Tab-separated table of C-alpha atoms in Angstrom:
chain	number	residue	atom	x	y	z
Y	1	UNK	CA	48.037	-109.773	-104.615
Y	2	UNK	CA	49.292	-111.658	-101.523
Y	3	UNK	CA	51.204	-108.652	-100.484
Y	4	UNK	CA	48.532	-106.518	-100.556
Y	5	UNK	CA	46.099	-108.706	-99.016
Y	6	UNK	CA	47.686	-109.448	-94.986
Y	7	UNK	CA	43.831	-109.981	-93.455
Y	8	UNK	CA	43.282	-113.596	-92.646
Y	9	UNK	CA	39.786	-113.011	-92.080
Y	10	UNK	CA	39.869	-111.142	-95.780
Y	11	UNK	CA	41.498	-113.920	-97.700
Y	12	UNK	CA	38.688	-116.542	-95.990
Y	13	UNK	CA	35.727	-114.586	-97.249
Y	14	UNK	CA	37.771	-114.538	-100.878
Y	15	UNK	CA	37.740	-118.108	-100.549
Y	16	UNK	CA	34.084	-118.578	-99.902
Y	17	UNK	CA	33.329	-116.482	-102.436
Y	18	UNK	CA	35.102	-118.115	-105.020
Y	19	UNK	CA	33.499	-121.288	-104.120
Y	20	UNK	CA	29.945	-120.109	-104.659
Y	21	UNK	CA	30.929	-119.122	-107.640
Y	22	UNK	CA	32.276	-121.969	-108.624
Y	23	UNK	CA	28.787	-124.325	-107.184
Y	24	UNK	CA	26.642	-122.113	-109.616
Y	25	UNK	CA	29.038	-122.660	-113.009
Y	26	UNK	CA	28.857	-126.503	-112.170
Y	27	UNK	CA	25.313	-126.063	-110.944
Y	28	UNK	CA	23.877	-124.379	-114.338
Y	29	UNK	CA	26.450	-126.423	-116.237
Y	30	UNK	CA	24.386	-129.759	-115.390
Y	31	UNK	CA	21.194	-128.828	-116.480
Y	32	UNK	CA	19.541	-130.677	-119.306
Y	33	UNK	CA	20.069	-128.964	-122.701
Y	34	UNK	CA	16.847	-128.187	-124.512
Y	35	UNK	CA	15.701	-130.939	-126.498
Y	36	UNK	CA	16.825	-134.290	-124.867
Y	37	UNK	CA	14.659	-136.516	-124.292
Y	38	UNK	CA	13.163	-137.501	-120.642
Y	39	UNK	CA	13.815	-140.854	-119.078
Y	40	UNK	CA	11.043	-143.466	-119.453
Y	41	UNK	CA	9.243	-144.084	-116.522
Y	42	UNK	CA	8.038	-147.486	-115.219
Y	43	UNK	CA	4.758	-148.821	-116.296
Y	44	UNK	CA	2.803	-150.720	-114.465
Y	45	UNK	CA	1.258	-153.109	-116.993
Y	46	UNK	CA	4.713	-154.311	-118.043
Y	47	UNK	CA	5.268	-157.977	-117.104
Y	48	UNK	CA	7.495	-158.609	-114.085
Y	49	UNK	CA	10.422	-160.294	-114.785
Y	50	UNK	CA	10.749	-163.910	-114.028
Y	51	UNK	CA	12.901	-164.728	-110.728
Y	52	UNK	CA	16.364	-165.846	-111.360
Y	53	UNK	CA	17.356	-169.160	-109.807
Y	54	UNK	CA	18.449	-169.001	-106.181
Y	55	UNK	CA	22.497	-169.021	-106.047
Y	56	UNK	CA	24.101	-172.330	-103.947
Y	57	UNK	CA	24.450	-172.191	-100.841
Y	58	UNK	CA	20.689	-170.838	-100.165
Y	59	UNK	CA	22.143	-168.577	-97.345
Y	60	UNK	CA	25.524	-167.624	-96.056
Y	61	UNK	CA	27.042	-169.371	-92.971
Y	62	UNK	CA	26.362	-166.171	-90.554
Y	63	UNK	CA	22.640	-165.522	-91.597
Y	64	UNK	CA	20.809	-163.409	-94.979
Y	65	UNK	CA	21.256	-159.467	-94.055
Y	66	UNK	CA	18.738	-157.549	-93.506
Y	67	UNK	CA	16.974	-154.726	-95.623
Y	68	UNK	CA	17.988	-152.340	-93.085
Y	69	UNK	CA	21.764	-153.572	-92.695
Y	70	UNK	CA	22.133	-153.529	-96.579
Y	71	UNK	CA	20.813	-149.228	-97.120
Y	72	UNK	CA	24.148	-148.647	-94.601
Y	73	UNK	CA	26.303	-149.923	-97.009
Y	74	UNK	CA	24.394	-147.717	-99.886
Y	75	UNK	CA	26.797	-144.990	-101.126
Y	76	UNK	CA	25.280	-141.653	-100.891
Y	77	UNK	CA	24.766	-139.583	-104.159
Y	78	UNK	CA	27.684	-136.397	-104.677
Y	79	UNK	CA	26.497	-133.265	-105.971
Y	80	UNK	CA	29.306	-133.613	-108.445
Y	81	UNK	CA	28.395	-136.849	-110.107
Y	82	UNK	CA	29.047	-138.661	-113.114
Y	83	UNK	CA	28.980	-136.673	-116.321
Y	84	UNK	CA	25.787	-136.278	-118.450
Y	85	UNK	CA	26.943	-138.378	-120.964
Y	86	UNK	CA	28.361	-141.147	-119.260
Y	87	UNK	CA	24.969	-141.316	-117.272
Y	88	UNK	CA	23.133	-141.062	-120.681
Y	89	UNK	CA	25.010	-144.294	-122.174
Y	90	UNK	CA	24.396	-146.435	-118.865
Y	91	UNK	CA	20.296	-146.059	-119.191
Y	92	UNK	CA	19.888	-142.855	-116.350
Y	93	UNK	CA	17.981	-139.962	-117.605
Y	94	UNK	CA	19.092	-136.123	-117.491
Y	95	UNK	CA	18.391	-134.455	-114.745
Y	96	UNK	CA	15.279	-132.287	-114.261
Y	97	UNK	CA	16.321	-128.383	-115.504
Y	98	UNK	CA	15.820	-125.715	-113.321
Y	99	UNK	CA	12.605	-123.810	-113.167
Y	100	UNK	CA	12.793	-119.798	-113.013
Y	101	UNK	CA	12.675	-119.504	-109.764
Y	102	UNK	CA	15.601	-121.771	-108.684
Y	103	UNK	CA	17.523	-119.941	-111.468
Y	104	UNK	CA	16.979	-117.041	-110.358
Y	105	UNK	CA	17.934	-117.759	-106.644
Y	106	UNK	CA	21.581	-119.206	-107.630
Y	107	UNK	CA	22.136	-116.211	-110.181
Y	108	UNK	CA	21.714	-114.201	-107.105
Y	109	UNK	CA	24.137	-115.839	-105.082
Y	110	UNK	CA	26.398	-115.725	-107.913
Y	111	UNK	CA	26.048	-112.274	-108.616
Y	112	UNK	CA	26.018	-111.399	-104.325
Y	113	UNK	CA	29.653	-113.837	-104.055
Y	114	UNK	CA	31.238	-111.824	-106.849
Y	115	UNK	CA	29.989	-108.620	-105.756
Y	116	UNK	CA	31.438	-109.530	-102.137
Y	117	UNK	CA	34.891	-110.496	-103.951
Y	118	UNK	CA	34.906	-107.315	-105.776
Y	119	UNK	CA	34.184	-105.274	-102.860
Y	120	UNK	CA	36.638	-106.992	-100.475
Y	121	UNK	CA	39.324	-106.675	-103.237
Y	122	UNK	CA	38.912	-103.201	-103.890
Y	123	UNK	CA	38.555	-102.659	-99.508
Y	124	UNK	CA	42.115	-103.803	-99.114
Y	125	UNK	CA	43.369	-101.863	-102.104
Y	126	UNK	CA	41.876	-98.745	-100.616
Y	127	UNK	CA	43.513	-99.650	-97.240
Y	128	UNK	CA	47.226	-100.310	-98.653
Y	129	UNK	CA	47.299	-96.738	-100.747
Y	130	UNK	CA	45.728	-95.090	-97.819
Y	131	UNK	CA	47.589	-96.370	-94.837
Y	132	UNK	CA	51.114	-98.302	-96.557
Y	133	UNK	CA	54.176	-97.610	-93.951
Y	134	UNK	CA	56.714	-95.495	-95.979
Y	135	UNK	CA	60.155	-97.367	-95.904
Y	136	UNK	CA	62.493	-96.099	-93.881
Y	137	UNK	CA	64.943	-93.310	-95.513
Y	138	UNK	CA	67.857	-92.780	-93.857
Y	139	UNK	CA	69.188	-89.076	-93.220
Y	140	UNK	CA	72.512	-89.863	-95.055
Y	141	UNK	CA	73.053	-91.108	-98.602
Y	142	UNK	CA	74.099	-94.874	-98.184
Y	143	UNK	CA	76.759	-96.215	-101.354
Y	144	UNK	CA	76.073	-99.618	-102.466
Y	145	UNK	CA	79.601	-100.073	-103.642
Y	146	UNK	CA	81.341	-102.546	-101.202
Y	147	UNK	CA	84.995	-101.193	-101.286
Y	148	UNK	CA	83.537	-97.734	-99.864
Y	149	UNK	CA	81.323	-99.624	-97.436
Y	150	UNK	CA	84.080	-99.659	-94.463
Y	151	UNK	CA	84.699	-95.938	-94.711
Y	152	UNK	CA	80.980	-95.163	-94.067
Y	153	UNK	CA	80.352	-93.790	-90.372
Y	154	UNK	CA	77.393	-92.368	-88.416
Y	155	UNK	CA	77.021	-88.544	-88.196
Y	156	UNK	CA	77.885	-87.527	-84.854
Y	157	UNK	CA	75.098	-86.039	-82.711
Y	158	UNK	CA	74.416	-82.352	-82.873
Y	159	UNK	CA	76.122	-80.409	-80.254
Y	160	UNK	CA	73.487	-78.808	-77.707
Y	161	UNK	CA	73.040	-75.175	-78.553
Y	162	UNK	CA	73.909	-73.019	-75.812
Y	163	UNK	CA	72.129	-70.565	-74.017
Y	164	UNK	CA	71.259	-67.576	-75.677
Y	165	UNK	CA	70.817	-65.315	-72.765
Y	166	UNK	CA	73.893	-65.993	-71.479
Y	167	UNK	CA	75.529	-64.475	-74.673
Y	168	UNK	CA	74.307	-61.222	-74.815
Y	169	UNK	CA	75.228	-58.671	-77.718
Y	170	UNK	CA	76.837	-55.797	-76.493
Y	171	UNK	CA	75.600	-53.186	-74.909
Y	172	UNK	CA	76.032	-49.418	-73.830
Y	173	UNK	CA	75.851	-48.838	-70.141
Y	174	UNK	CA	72.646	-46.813	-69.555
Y	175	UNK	CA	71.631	-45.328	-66.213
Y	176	UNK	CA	67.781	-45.574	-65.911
Y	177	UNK	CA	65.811	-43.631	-62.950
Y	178	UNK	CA	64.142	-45.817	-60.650
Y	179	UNK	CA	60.486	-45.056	-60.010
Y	180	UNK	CA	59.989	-42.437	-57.255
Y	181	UNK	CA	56.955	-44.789	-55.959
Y	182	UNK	CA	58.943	-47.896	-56.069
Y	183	UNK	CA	62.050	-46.239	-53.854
Y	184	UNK	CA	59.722	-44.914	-51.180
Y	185	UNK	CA	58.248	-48.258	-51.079
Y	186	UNK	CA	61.270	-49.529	-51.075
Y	187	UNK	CA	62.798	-47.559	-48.209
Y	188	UNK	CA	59.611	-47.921	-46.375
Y	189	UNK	CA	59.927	-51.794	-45.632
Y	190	UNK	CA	64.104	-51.230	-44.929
Y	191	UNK	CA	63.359	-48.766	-42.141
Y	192	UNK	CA	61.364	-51.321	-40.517
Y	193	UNK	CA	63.990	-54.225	-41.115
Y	194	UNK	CA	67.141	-51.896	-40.056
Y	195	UNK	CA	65.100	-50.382	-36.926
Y	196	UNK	CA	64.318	-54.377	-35.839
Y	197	UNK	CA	68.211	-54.963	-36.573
Y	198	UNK	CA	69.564	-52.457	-34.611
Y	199	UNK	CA	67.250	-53.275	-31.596
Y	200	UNK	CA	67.767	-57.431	-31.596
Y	201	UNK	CA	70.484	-58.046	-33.934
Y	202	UNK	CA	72.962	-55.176	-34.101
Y	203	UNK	CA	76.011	-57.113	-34.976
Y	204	UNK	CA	74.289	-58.305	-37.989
Y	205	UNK	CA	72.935	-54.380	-38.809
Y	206	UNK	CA	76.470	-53.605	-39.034
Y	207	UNK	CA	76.732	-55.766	-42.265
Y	208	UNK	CA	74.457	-53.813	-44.397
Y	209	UNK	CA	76.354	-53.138	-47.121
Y	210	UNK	CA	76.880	-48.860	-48.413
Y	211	UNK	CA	74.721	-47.529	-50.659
Y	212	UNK	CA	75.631	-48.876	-54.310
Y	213	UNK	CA	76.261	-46.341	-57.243
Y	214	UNK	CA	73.519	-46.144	-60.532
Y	215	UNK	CA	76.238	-46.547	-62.947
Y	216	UNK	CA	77.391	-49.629	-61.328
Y	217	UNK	CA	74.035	-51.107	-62.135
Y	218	UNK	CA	73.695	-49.938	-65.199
Y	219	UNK	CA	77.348	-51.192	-66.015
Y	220	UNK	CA	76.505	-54.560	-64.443
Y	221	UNK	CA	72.920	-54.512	-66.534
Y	222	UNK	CA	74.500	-53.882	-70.064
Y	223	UNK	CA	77.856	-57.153	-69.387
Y	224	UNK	CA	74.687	-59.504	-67.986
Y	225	UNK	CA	71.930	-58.316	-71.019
Y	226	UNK	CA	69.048	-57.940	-68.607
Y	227	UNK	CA	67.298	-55.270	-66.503
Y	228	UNK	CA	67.156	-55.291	-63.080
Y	229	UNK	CA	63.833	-54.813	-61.600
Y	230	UNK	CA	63.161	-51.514	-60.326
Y	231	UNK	CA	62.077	-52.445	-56.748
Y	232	UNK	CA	66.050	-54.821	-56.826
Y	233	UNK	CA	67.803	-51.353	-57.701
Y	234	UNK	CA	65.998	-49.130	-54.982
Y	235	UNK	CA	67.082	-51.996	-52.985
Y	236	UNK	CA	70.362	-51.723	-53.863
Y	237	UNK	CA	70.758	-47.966	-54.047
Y	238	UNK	CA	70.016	-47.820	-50.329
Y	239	UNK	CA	72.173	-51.148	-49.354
Y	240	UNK	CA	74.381	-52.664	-52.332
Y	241	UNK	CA	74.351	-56.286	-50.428
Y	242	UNK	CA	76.177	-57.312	-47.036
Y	243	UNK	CA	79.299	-57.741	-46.156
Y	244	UNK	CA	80.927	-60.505	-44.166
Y	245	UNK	CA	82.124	-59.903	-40.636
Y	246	UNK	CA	84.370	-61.754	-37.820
Y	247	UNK	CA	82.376	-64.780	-37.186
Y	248	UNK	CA	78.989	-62.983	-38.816
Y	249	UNK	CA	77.581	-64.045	-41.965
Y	250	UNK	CA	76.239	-61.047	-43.917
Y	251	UNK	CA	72.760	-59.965	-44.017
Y	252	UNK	CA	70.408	-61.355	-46.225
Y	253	UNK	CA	67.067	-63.594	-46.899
Y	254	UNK	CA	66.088	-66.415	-45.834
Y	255	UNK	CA	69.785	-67.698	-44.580
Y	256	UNK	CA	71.151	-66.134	-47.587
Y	257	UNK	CA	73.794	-63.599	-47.711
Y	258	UNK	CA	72.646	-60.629	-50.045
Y	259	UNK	CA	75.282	-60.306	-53.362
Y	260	UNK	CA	76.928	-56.402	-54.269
Y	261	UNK	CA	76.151	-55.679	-57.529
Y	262	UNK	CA	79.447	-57.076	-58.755
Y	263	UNK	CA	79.130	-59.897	-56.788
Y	264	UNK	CA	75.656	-59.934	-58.899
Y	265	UNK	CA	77.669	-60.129	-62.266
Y	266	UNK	CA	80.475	-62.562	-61.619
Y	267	UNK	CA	78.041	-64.868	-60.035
Y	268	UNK	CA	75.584	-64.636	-63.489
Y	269	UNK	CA	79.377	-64.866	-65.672
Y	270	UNK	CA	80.229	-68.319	-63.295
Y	271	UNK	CA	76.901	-69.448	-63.462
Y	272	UNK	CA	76.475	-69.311	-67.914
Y	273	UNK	CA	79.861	-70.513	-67.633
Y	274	UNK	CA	78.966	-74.136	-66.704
Y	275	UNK	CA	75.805	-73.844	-68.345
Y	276	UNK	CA	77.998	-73.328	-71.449
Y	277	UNK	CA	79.722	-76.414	-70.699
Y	278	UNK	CA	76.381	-78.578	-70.312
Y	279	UNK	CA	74.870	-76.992	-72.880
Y	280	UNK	CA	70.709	-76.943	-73.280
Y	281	UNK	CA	68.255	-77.660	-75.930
Y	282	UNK	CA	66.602	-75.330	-78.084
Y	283	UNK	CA	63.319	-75.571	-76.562
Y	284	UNK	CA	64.486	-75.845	-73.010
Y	285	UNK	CA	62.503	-74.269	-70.031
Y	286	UNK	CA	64.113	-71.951	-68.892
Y	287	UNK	CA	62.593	-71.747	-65.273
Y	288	UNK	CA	63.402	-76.119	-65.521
Y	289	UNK	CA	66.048	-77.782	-64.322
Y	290	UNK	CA	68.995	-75.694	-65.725
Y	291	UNK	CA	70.205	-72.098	-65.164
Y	292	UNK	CA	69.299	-70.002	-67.761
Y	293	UNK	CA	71.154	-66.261	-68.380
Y	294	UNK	CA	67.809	-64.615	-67.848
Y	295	UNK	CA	67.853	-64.898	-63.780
Y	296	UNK	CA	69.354	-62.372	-61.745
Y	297	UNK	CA	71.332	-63.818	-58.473
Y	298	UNK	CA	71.421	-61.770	-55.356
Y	299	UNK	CA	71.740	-63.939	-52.638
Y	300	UNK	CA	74.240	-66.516	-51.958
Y	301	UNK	CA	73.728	-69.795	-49.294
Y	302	UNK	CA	76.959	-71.368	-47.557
Y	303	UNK	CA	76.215	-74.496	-49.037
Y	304	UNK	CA	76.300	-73.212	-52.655
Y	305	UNK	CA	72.659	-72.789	-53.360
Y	306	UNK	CA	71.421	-69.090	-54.220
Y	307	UNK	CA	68.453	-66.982	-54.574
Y	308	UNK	CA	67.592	-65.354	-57.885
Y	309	UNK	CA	65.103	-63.493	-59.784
Y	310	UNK	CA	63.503	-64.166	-62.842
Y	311	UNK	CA	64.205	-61.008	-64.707
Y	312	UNK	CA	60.920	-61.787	-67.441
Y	313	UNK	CA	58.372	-62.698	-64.761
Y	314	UNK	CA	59.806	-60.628	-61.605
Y	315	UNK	CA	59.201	-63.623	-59.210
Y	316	UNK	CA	61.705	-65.181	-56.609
Y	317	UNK	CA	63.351	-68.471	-56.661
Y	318	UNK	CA	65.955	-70.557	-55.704
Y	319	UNK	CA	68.816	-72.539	-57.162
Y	320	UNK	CA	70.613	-75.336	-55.924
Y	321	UNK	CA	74.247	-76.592	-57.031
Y	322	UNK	CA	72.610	-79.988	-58.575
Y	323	UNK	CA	71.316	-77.655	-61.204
Y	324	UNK	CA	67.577	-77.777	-60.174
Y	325	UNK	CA	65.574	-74.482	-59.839
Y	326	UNK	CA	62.169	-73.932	-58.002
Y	327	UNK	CA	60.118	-70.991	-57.562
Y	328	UNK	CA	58.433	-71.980	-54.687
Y	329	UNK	CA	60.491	-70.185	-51.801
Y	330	UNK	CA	60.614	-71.630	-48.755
Y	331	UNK	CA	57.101	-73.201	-49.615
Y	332	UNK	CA	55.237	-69.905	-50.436
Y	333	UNK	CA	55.281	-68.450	-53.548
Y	334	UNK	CA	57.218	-64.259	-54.309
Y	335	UNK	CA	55.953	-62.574	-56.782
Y	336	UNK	CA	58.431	-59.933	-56.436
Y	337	UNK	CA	61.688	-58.588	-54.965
Y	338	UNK	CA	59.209	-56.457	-52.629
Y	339	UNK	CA	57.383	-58.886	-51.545
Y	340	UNK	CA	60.668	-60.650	-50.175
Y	341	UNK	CA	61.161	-57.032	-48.856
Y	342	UNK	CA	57.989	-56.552	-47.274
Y	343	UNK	CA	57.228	-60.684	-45.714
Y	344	UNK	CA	60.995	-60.367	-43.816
Y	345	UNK	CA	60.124	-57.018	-42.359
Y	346	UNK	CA	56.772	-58.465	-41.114
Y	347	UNK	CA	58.224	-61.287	-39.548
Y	348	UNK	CA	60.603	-59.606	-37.791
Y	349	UNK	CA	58.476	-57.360	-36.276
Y	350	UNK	CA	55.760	-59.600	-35.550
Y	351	UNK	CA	58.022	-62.806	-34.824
Y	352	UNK	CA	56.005	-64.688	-37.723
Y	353	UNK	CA	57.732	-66.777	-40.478
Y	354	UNK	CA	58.726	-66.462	-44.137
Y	355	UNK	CA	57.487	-69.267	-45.271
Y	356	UNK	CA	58.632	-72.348	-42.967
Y	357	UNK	CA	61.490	-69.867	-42.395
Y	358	UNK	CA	61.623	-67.637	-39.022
Y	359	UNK	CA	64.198	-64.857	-38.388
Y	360	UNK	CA	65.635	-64.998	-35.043
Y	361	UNK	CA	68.093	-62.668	-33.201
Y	362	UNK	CA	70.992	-64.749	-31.247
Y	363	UNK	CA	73.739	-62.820	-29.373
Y	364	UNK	CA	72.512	-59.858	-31.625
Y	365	UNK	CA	73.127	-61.829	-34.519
Y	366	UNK	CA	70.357	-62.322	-37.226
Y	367	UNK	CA	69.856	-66.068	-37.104
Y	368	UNK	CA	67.215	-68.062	-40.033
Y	369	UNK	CA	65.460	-70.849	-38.126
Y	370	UNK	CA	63.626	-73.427	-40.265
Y	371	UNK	CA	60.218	-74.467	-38.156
């Protein structure tokens, strides 16, 4: 019982219960049996008895006490006083029995302090079946035998599951038309961008990479286990990324060179490579703080950093080498490859910005100013 009861308040109100309980057994315990006769009463007419002899000396040295001074020294009477009987054989009368009313009143509180002990009993039962803490099981059988106890160890920690999309199952290259709408679109916004180039920046236009070949893509799309977006092939199918010159960085986005398609794949194959090595959870965000093989890379910063696309949701964003991603571009948000396409060839034109980034044209080189 002392287990199951931990309340402090719960064990007081057991205790207070118990002692009404016990007050009305002692209570109707004392009352005068039936048929004992009452105490006699004083009478009036009997003679008074004669005065005993004053004791020697007539008074003490420090004065005779008062009435008043002798009812402090009076003890008080207990409700648990002497026993019937004893009272009986010194001369005192039973005690007046309880009337109905006054019986009725303490069988009340009687019945009310065991109905509270009950109740507060069967409360606290309630609680410890309902909410008991389960002991603790351990995920490993445990032997109690002591000579096996030293060769017990701790499991070692799961390893972290790698990256699904990175491991692809095979595939057969398959070339896939691009949509005629898409290309024309496509072709649209790089007339404007090469016709700006070869105005302000020619010595950059010069590093627009040849047109790249469909079964390249699809080769590229089958080793990596994704598909590219159809506005990223047109884009590729007119200029397959840029190539490096003396002293000119290749043309690209937003101060990023744009990738070949190869240089597409072997940046993916590096990049699952050390993701690999970290290794990720099985819940992990993919579009979090870790590379996942789903993105598409196709432009490469100096520094390490690249652009990518998410190949499920089509938008742009941006990797750095620490491992964090962000799809929030150069503070604006792109939804798509074409809109990448479509914002540079606007801000070349109309010498606005991408973003907080503004292309310039420096000794007819293509320069990405951040403002």
């Amino acid at each position: 019982m002392r287990r199951l009861i931990t309340s402090r308040g719960l064990w007081l109100a057991l205790a207070a219960a118990g002692v009404v309980a016990a007050v009305l057994v002692i209570v109707r315990a004392r009352r005068r049996p039936a048929g004992l006769p009452r105490a006699p009463q004083d009478d009036a007419s009997a003679p008074a008895p004669t005065p005993e002899a004053a004791p020697w000396p007539p008074a003490p040295v420090l004065g005779v006490p008062t009435a008043e001074e002798l009812e402090r020294y009076v003890p008080r009477p207990s409700p648990f006083g002497r026993p019937a009987s004893r009272r009986l054989s010194q001369g005192g009368g039973p005690r007046e029995p309880l009337d109905g009313a006054g019986r009725r009143r303490l069988t009340r509180v009687g019945v009310a302090g065991l109905a509270l002990l009950v109740l507060a009993v069967a409360g606290q039962l309630l609680e410890s079946a309902v909410f008991a803490e389960e002991p603790f099981k351990q995920a490993t059988s445990v032997s109690s035998d002591p000579r096996t106890l030293h060769l017990q160890r701790e499991e070692p920690p799961a390893p972290p599951t790698p990256d699904a999309d990175c491991d692809p199952p095979r595939a057969v290259p398959r070339v896939r038309a691009v949509n005629p709408k898409v290309t024309r679109a496509v072709n649209r916004q790089w007339r404007r961008i090469e016709t700006w180039l070869r105005a302000h920046a020619p010595r950059s236009y010069r590093t627009l990479g040849r047109p790249g070949r469909p079964g390249t893509i699809a080769v590229a799309e089958a080793q990596m286990g994704v598909r590219f977006p159809d506005d990223l092939r047109a884009s590729l199918l007119r200029h397959d990324g840029g190539l490096d010159r003396a002293r000119v960085w290749g043309f690209g986005f937003l101060g990023a060179s744009a990738m070949s398609v190869r240089e597409i794949r072997d940046t993916w194959r590096e990049q699952c490579g050390l993701d690999a090595d970290e290794g990720t959870g099985p819940h992990a965000d993919p579009r979090g703080d870790r590379w996942d093989g789903r993105m598409i890379p196709f432009a490469a910063y100096e520094g390490g950093d690249r652009l990518v696309i998410d190949s499920v949701v089509r938008d742009i964003g941006e990797t750095d080498v620490e491992g964090g991603m962000s799809f929030d571009v150069g503070g604006m948000p792109l939804r798509s490859y074409y809109a990448l396409l479509k914002a540079t060839a606007d801000a070349m034109e109309n010498g606005g910005t991408v973003g907080y980034w503004k292309p310039e044209a420096v000794a007819g080189v293509l320069e990405w100013r951040l403002v």
